[in-house]
């Protein structure tokens, strides 16, 4: 990635096809995010997905990716128990999932873990603000850092992650002014999602960008196309044409040779 320019990130690619689309679109960083637990598996939150699940999806994405940096999202309880376990799991993610870096949620509490993983040669992307793996502690998906004391903690956490060796930090659901100040106070890139225009890069969930889930419309997202509607119509038309014998037509059919036609007619 050219970190000197604005970074465009995609969270998430989840298989070979979505990875190829993100690559060809010029996305610079692809995060295989644990939010696929919700968008692909239909879970209520991100807590149920396992490291093996994440490795399965990231390995598929890796086959399609030529240019972007591929980052794997460390799932819930794959790094919180100890820095040693976090390192083992991050190493497995790199070896089997073919990712080039991992993302870890949390600030000061993750200082030792980030340091240990980075020291082993595995780049770490930090993540502060709204951290979905702490959804029960936070009382839901809520904007963070609105109070002065909370804002101070977020700024402190950003500096701690930078000092620990993180190469970038995701800032999720923060007041735009706070995200701008964090971006100003650290030298590593900040990547915003619901954190305003003044971060160094932006990240969005691909399913939101494509409008794949018609009943989900996060405030921080922009739907660039209604794929849910287009897909529903396409499948409806397909079913209708099959039932009415409009499909398949001659152009969708393979024709037998004259010899095969004669053989079939004679039996």
Steps between C-alpha positions, in 0.01 A plus 500: 500500500602858439432641842592849381163528326146440615432132551187330377416188696235236464355299787426244394585273216390153596576275202682484167239701306467786751880509533540529124247785480675690779839448337385612157328806649833628629439440870835537677428300815259208531393408851340160531289620789323306771184687399456221245355319801199731459495572126580152369397264782204700629620517861372768736849633570866421430564285806424155361748480214812291561860530390457198272199672339706813441789301356263318264366827358831687487670215314235528227544876477878463484471300178341801329712779644797629301548861606328587831643429842298216657417537869328235711270594787592310816166366628364513853705303755781424253730759661345618829615209722874567480759658276651156444172357374446811288839449334431132430162582346633795301772274361239242401299774331802604293608145414161349420286802416771660284448843657782753521388665823243457775258742666457505875228690688583699812737764628710502817389150599652369178837675533694185596319287242564741212866530597547124510329434167689783327830383649443163334479668161122514459366851426206606718216736416344647814130571552349739755175690551205269445652154528224250409657214696431706815138565403357367828737712705416808293127440518453463126621655178538857621716799405800517732707789637217750540595590858826682574642221718416240237665712232815529712511121530467453125784744431713322760416160348602621153838614628550171686424297188744709299770454765430126510577475128160502325538615139151653484187546710133456412287771663140383516193712578665804656400866482671637188687766699647241736609276212665800333692577820613138539618502138694816569664366817635168365743447216353171378198498266149507643223324311151621577162333499239740625780736607485780246700616202824596677635149557783389272281234339150361505364148545150371437328164507467385139149367562392853600669664200330255263162509673498124548291517818186702430404517870837636619590867455774623736524880523872490421451302178402600147316257274646541151271242338194300605634149438237352730228635276676410177575149623143442615365612161749287306411186695129576476530534122700177479238302695222651292668412169580144607139437605364653177752309283653826375841380620713341370484613136705370206791730585520336842493144358759262353399335169580140408697412189316353199642155577380522861157621387468201263611260776246639742224485241569136423485369855 
